Coordinates of C-alpha atoms and ligand atoms in Angstrom, one line a residue:
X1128 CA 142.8 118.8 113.6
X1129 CA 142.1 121.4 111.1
X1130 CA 139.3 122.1 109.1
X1131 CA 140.2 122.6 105.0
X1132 CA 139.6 126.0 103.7
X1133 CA 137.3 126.9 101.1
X1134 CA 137.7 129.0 98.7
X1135 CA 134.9 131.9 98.6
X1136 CA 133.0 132.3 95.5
X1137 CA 130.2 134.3 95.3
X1138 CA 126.8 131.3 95.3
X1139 CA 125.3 131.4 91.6
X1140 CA 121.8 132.3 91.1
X1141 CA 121.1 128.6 91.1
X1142 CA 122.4 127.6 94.1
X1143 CA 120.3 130.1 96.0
X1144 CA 117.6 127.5 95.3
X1145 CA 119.4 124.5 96.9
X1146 CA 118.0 123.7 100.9
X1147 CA 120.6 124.5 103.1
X1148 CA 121.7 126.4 106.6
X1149 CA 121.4 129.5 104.6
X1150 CA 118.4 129.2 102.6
X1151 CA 116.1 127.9 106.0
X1152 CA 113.9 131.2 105.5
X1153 CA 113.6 130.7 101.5
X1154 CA 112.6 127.1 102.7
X1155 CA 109.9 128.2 105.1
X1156 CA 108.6 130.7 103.0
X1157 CA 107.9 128.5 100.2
X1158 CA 106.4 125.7 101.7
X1159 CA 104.2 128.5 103.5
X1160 CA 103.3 130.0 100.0
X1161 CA 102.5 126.0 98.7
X1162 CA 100.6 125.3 102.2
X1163 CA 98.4 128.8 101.4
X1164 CA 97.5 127.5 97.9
X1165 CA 96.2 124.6 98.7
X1166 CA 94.7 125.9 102.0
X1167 CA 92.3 128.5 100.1
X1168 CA 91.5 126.1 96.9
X1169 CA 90.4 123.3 100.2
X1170 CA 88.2 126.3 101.8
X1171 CA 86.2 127.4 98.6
X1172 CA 86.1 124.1 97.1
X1173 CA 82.4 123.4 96.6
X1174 CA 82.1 119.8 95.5
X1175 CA 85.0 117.0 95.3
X1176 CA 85.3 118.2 91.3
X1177 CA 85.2 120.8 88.5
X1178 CA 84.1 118.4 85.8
X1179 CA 87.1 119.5 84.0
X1180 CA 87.8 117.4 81.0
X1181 CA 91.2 116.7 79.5
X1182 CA 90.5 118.4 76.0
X1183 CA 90.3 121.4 78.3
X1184 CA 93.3 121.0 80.7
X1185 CA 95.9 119.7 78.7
X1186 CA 96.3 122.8 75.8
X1187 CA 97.1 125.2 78.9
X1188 CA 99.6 121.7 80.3
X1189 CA 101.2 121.7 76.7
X1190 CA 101.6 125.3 76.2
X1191 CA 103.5 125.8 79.2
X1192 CA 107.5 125.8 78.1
X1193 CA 109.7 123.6 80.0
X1194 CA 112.8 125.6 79.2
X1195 CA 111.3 129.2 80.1
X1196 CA 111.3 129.4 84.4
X1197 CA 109.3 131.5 85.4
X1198 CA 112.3 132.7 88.1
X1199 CA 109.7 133.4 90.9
X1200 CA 107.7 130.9 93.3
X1201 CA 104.7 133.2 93.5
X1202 CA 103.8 133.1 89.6
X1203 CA 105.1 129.1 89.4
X1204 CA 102.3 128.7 92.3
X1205 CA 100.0 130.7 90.0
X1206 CA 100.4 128.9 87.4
X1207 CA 100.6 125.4 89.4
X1208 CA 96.7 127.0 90.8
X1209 CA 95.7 127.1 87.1
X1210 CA 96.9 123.5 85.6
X1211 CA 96.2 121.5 88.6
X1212 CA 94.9 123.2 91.9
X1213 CA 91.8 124.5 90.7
X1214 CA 90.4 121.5 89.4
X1215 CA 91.9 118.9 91.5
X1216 CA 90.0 115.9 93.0
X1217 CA 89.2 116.5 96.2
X1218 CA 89.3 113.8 98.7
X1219 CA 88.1 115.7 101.8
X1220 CA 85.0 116.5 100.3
X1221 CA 82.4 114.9 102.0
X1222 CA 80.5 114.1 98.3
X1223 CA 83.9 112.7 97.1
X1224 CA 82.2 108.9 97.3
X1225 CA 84.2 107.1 94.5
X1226 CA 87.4 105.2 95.0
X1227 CA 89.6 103.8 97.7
X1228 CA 91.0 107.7 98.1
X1229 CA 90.8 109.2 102.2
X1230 CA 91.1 112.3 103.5
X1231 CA 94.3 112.9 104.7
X1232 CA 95.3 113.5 108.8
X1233 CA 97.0 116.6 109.4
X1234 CA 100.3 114.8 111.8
X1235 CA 100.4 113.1 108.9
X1236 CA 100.8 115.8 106.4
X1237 CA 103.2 117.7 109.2
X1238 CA 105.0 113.7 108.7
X1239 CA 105.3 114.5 104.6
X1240 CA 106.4 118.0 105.3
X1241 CA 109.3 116.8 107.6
X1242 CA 110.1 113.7 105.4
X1243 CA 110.8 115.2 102.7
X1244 CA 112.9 117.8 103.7
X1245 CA 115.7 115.7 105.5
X1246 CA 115.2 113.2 102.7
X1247 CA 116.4 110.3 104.6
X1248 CA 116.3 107.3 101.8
X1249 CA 115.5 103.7 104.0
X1250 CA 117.2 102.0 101.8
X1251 CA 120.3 101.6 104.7
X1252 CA 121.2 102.8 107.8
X1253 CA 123.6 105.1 106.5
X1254 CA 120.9 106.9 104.6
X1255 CA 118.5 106.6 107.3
X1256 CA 120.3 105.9 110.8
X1257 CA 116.7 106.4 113.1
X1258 CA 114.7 106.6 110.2
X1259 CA 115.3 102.7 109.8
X1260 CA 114.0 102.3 113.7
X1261 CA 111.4 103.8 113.6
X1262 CA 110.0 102.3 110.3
X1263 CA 111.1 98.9 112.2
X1264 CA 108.8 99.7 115.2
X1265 CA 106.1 100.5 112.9
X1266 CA 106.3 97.3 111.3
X1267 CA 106.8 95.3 114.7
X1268 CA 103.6 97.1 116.0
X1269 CA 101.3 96.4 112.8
X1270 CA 102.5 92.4 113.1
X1271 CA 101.7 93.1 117.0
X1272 CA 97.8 94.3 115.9
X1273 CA 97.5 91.4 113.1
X1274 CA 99.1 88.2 115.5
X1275 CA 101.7 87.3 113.5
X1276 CA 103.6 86.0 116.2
X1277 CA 107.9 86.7 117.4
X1278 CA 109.3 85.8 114.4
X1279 CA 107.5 88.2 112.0
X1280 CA 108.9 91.4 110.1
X1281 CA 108.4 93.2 107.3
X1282 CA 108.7 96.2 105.1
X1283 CA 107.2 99.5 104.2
X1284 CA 106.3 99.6 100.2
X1285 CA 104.5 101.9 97.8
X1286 CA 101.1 100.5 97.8
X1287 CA 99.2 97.5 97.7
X1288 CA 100.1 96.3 94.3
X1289 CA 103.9 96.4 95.4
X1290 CA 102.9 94.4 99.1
X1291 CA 101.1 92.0 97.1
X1292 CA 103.9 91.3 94.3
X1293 CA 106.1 90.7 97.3
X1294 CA 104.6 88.6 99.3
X1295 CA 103.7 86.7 96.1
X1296 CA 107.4 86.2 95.7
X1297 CA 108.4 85.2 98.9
X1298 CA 105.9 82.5 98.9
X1299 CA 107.0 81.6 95.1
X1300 CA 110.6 81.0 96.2
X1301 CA 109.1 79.1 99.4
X1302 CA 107.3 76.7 96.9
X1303 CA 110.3 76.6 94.8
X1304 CA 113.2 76.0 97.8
X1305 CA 115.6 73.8 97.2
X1306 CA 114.8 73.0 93.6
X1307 CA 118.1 73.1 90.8
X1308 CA 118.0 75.6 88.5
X1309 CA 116.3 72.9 86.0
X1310 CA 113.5 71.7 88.2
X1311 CA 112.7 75.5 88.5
X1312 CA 112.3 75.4 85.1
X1313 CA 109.7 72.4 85.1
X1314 CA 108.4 73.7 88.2
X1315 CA 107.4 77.3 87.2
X1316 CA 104.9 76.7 85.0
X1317 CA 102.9 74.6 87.2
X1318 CA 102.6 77.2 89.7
X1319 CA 99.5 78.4 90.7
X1320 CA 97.8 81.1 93.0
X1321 CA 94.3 80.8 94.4
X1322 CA 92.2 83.8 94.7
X1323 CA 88.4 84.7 94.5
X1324 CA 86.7 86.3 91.6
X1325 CA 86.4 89.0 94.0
X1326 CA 90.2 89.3 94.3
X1327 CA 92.8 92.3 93.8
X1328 CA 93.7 92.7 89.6
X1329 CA 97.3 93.1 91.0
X1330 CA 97.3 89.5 91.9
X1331 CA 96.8 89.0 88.1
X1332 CA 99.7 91.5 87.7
X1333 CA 102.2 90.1 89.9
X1334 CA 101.5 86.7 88.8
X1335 CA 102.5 87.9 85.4
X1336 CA 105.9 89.8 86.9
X1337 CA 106.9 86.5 88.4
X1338 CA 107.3 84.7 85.0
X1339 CA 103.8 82.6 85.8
X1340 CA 102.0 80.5 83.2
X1341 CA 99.1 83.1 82.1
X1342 CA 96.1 80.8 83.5
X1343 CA 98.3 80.5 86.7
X1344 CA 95.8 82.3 88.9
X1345 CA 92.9 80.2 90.0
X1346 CA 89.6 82.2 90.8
X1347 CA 87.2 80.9 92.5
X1348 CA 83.7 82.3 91.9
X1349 CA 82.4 83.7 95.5
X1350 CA 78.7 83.1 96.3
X1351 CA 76.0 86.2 96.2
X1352 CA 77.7 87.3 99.9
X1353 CA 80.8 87.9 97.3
X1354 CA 83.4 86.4 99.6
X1355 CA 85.6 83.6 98.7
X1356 CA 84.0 79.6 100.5
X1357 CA 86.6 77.8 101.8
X1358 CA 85.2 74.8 100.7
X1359 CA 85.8 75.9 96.9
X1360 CA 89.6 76.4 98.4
X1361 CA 89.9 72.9 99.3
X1362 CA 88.2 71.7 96.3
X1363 CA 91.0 73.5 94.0
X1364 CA 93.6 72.6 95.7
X1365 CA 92.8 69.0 95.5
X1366 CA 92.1 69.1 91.8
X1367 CA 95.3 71.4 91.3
X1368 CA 97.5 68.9 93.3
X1369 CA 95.8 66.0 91.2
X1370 CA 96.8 67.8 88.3
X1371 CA 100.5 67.8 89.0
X1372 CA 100.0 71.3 90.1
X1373 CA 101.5 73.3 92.8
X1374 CA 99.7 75.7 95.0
X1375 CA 102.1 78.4 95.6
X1376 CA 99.6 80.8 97.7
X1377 CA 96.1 81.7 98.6
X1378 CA 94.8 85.1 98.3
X1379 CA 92.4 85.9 100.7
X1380 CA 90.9 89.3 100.6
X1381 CA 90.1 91.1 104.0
X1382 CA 88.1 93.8 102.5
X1383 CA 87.1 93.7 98.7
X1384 CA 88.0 96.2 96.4
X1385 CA 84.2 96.3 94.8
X1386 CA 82.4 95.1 97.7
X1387 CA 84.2 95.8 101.1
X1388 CA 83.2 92.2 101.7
X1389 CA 85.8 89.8 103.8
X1390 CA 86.6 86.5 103.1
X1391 CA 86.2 83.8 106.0
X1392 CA 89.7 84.0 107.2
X1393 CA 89.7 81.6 110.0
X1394 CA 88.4 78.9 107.5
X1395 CA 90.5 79.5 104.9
X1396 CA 93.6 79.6 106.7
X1397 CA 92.1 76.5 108.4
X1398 CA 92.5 75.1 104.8
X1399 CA 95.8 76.6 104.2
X1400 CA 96.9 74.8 107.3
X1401 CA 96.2 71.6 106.9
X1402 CA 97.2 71.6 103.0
X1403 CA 100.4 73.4 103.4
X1404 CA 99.9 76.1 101.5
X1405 CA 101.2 79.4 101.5
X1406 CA 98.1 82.1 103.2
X1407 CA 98.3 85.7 101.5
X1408 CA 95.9 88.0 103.3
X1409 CA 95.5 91.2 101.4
X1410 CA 94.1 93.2 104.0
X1411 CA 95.1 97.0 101.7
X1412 CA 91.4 97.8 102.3
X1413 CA 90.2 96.3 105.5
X1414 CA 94.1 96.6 107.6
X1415 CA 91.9 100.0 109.4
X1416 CA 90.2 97.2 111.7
X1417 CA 93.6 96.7 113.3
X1418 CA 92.8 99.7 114.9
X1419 CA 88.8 99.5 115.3
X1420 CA 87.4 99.7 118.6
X1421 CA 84.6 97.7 117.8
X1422 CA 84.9 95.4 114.4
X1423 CA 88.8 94.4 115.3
X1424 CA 86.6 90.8 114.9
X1425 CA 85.9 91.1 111.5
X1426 CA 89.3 89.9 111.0
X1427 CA 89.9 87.1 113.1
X1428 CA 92.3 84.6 111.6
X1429 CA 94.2 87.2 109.5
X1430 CA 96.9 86.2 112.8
X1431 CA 97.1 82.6 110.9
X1432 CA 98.6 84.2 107.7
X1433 CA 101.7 83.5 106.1
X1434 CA 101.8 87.1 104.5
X1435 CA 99.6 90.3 105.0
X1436 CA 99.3 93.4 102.8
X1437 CA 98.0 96.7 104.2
X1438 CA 97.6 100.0 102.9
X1439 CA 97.8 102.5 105.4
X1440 CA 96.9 105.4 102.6
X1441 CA 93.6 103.1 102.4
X1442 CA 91.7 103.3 105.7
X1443 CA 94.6 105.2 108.2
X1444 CA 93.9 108.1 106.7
X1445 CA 97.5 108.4 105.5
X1446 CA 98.6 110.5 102.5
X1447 CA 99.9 108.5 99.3
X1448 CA 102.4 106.4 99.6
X1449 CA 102.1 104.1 102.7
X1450 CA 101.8 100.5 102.8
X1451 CA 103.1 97.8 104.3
X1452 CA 103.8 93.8 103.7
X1453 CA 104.3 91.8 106.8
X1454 CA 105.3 88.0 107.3
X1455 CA 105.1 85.4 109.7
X1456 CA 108.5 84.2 109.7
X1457 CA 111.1 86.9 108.8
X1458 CA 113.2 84.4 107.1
X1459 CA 111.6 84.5 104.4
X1460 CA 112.0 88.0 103.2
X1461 CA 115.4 86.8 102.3
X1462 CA 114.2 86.0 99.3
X1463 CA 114.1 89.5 98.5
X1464 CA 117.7 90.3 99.4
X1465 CA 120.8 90.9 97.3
X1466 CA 124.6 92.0 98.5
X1467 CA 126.1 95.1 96.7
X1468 CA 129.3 95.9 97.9
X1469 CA 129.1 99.3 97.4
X1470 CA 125.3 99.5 99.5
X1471 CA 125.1 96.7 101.7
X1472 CA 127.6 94.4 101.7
X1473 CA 126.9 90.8 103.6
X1474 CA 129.4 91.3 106.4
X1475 CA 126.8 94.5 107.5
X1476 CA 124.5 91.8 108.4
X1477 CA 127.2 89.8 111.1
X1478 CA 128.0 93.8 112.2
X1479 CA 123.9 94.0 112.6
X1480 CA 124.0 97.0 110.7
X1481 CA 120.0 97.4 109.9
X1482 CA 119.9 97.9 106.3
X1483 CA 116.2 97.6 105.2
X1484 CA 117.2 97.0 101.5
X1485 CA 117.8 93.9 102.1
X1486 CA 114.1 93.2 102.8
X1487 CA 112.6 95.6 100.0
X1488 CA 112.1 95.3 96.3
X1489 CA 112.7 99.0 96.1
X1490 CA 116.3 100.6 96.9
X1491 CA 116.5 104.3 97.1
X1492 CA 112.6 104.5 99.1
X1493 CA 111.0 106.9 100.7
X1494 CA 110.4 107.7 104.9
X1495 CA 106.8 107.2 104.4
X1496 CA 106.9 105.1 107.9
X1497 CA 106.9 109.0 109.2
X1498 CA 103.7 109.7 108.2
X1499 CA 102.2 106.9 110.6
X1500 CA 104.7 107.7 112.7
X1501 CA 103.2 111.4 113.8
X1502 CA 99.9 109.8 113.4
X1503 CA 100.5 107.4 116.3
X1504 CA 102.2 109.9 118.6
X1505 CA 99.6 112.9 118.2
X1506 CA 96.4 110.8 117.6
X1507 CA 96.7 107.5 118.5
X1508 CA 95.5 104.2 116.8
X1509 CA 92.4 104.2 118.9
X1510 CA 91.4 107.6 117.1
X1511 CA 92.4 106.5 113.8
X1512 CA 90.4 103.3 114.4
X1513 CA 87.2 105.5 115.7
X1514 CA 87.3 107.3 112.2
X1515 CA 87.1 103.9 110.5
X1516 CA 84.3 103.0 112.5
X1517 CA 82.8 106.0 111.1
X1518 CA 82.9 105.4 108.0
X1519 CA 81.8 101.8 108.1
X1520 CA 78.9 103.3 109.9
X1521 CA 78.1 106.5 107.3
X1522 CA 77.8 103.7 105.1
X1523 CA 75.7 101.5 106.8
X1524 CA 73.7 104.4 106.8
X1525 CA 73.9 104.8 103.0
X1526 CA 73.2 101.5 102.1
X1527 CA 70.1 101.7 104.0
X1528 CA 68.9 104.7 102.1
X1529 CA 69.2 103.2 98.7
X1530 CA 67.9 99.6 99.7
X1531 CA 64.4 102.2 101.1
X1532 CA 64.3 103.8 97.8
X1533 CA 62.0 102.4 95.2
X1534 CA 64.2 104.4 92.6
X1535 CA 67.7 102.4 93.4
X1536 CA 68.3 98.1 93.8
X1537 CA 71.4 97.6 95.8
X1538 CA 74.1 94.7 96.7
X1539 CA 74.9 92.6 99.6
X1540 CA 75.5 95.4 102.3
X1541 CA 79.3 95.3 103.0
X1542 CA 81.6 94.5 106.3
X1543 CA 83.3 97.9 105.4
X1544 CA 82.5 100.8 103.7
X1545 CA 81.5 100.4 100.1
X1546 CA 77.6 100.7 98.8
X1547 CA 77.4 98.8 95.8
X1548 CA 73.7 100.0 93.9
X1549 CA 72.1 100.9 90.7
X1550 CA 69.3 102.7 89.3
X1551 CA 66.6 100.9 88.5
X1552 CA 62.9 102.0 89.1
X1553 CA 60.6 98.6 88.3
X1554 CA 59.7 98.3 84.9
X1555 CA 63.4 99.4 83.4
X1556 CA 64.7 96.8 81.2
X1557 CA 68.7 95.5 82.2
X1558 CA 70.3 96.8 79.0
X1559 CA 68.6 100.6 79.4
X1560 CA 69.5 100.9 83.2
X1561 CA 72.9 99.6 82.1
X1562 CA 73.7 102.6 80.0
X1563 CA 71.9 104.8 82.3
X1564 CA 73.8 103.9 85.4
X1565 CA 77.0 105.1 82.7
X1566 CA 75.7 108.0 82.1
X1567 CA 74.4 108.6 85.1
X1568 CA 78.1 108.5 86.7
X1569 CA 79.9 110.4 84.4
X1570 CA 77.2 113.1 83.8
X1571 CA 77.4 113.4 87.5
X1572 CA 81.1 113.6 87.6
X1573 CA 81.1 116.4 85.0
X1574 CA 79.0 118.5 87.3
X1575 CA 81.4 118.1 89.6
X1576 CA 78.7 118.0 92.3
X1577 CA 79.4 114.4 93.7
X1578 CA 82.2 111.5 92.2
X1579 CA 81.1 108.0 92.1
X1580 CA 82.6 105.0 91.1
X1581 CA 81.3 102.7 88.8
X1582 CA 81.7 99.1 88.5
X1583 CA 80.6 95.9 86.8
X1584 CA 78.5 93.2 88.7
X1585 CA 77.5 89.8 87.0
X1586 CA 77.8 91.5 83.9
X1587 CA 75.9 94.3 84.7
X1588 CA 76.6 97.7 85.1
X1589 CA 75.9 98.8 88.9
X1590 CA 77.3 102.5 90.8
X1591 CA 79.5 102.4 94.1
X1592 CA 80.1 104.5 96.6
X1593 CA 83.6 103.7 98.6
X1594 CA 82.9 106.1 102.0
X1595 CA 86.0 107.0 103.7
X1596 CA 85.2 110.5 104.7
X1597 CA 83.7 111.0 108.0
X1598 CA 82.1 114.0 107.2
X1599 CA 79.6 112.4 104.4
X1600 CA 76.4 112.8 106.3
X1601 CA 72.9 110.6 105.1
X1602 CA 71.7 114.0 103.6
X1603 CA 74.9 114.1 101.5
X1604 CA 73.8 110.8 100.5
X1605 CA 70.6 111.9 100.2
X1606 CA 71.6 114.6 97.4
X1607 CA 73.9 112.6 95.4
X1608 CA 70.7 109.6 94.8
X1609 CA 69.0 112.1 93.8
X1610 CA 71.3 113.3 91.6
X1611 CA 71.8 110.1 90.1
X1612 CA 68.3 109.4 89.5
X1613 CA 67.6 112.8 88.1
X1614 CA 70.4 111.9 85.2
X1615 CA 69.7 108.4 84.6
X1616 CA 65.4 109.6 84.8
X1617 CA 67.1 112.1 82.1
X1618 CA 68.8 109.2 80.2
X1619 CA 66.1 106.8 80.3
X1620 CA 62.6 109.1 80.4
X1621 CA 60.6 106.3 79.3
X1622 CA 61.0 103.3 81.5
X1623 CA 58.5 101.4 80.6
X1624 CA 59.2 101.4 77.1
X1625 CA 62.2 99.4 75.7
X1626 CA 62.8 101.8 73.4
X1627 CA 66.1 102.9 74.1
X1628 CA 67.3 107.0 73.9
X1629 CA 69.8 106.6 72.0
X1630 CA 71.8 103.1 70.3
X1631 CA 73.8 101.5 73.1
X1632 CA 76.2 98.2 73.3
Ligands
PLP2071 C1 93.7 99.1 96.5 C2 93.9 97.6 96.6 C3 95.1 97.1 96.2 C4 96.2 97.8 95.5 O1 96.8 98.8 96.4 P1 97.5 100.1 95.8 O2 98.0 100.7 97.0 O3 96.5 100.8 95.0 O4 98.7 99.6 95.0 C5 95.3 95.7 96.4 N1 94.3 95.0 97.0 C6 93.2 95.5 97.4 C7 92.2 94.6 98.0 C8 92.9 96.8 97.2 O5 91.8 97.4 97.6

């Protein structure tokens, strides 16, 4: 055999750009320069923020011209440090308190690096070839740590939202099996999904996607612990069923976006059980107990779920994207599968050719798997699960401070790692504290100091820390109260008055 001969032409200027055998050094170079970048902006970084504002970052966005390159990585990294680097949001900062953002494990960045260079795409095996095992043996060993039992599988996805809106339509098309294309039609409409008031909005979402009547999900109010009864389960369930309606799922949340709070799993799915109904846990927050060496407990009876969403770029200290959607029986995520003869034809599955499209919404999808992947092998889960711990501790330790202080009122103190509060000395009136706690939170953010979130509780407007960095220490909690309570004191001078500062509502 012979191999053909090229022609030689002389590569264009272009070309010289595209990753191959002969442009290794270019690679390594580059991602060296990008690595530097970010390395110094993480080392004199001194708070999670810049308090940028838009009106200030997007003239020097807009005036950069698409069609001009600059023709040189060094000034395209300059100019990259000057639009985005420099006033990034830092999520290793140990004052960065506000959303469900972690700071990043370096295997895990080494797994982006590498990912993203071979560019494997899981969508088959010939895209993929051990790319496709070794997301399968992620999946096997996350349904291993939840219980699912033998016959369970499932997928990598982008997020939460995604593993929700999946699983939500594997257990639509199990409440829908068998029915003609015209009792579909009947049927539909009379769906519905039962969740808690502390619920996931995507639930709302996905509903929506999957052609759902608009009042299809059911929430249940929780009770002042914020966590779904399973009483109040049973109860709609009945009154659905008497309704002519069918109950196509149960959402139960195993780790509350607001609250960190987890609904009684064992009971519900107790409920689920004996009704027949399909058992969602969305576990995006709390799936970093998997791996806990002491609170794995706090999620017994997430083994008794149908379906289970986890975010692994939520509490494994993975880098965006990387999550997950698991099932108990794998049968089901053939509701998700359609043969194209040019991808994945259905004779691939008698040759038992693993082609993971054909259990994924997505087609062309990212090795994210990889990320874990290096996690697991360098670290371990019982490390990842110790940092968890930590966190759940650090804010233990925060709630504690603001529930001491006279200046602060807090919530129910959470199973994970959110501190839901708000400023409040005695004597402020509920509207003024309100607008304090707002201004409070964005004053602080524009100081770039310290980022909170924000959040509305029973109407009224409370503060939230979501702790997910190791590193925040009680002093660093210390500083940021005060903080708080220095703006909102600034806001609202006069707390005894009801005279407000300035008109609000
Ligand atoms: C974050 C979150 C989601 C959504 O996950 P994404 O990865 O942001 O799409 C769903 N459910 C809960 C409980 C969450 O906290």
């Amino acid at each position: 055999m012979t191999l053909p001969v090229h022609t030689v032409t002389p590569p264009s200027a272009a070309r010289a750009h595209l990753f191959h055998d002969g442009t290794v050094d270019d690679y390594r170079a580059a991602v060296t320069a990008g690595a530097d970048r970010v390395a110094r902006r993480v080392t004199e970084a001194t708070g999670p923020f810049t308090g940028v504002r838009p009106e200030q970052l997007a003239p020097l966005v807009d005036a950069i011209d698409l069609d001009r390159p600059l023709c040189d990585t060094t000034a395209a990294l300059d100019e990259l440090d000057e639009v985005y680097l420099r006033d990034a949001v830092w999520f290793h900062h140990p004052r960065y308190l506000a959303h469900l953002n972690c700071p990043v494990v370096i295997p895990a960045l080494l797994g982006e690096a590498v990912l993203s260079a071979v560019n494997s795409s899981m969508d088959t095996w010939d895209q993929s070839a051990g790319a496709t095992l070794i997301e399968r043996r992620l999946i096997d060993w996350t349904a291993a740590r939840i219980g699912l039992g033998p016959a369970a599988d499932g997928v990598f996805t982008s997020g939460g939202t995604q593993s929700n809106l999946h699983a939500l339509l594997l257990a639509r098309e199990e409440a829908l099996a068998g029915a003609s294309p015209t009792d579909r039609r009947i049927l539909l409409p009379r769906l519905r999904i039962i969740t808690s008031a502390a619920g996931h909005f995507s639930v709302q979402k996905a509903a929506k996607l999957l052609g759902l009547a608009p009042d299809a999900v059911v929430v249940v109010q929780t009770g002042p612990d914020r966590r779904m009864r399973a009483g109040a389960v049973r109860h709609e369930i009945s009154r659905c069923r008497r309704a002519g309606l069918t109950v196509l799922a149960v959402v139960a949340t195993a780790g509350t976006t607001d609250f960190g709070t987890i609904d009684p799993l064992d009971e519900i799915a107790e409920v689920c059980a004996t009704s027949g109904v399909w058992l969602h846990v969305d576990a995006a927050y709390g799936c970093g107990l998997l791996v806990s060496p002491t609170r794995r407990h706090l999620l017994d009876g997430i083994e008794r779920a149908d379906s289970v969403t986890v975010d692994y770029h939520k509490s494994f200290f993975q880098p965006v994207s990387s999550s997950a959607v698991l099932v108990r029986d794998r049968r089901t995520l053939r509701h998700a599968t359609w043969h194209a003869d040019y991808l994945n034809p259905a004779r691939m599955v008698a040759e038992r050719i693993p082609n993971q499209v054909d259990k994924s919404l997505q087609t062309t999808r990212r090795f994210d798997a990889l990320k874990l992947w290096l996690t697991l092998r360098v670290m371990g889960p019982d490390a990842i699960g110790e940092l968890f711990d930590e966190v759940c501790d650090r804010a233990a330790q925060a709630w504690q401070l603001a529930a001491a202080d006279p200046r602060f009122e807090v919530l129910t103190a959470s199973a994970l790692s959110t501190v839901v509060f708000r400023w409040r000395p005695a004597g402020t009136p509920a509207d003024l504290a309100d607008a304090a706690n707002l201004h409070a939170r964005s004053a602080l953010a524009a100081s770039g100091l310290a980022v909170v979130a924000g959040t509305k509780v029973d109407g009224r407007q409370y503060l939230k820390f979501t702790v997910l960095n190791p590193a925040t220490s009680p002093d660093d909690v210390a500083y940021v109260l005060d903080l708080i309570a220095e703006h909102a004191g600034r806001y609202a001078p006069k707390t005894s008055t009801l005279e407000l500062p300035c008109p609000v509502g």
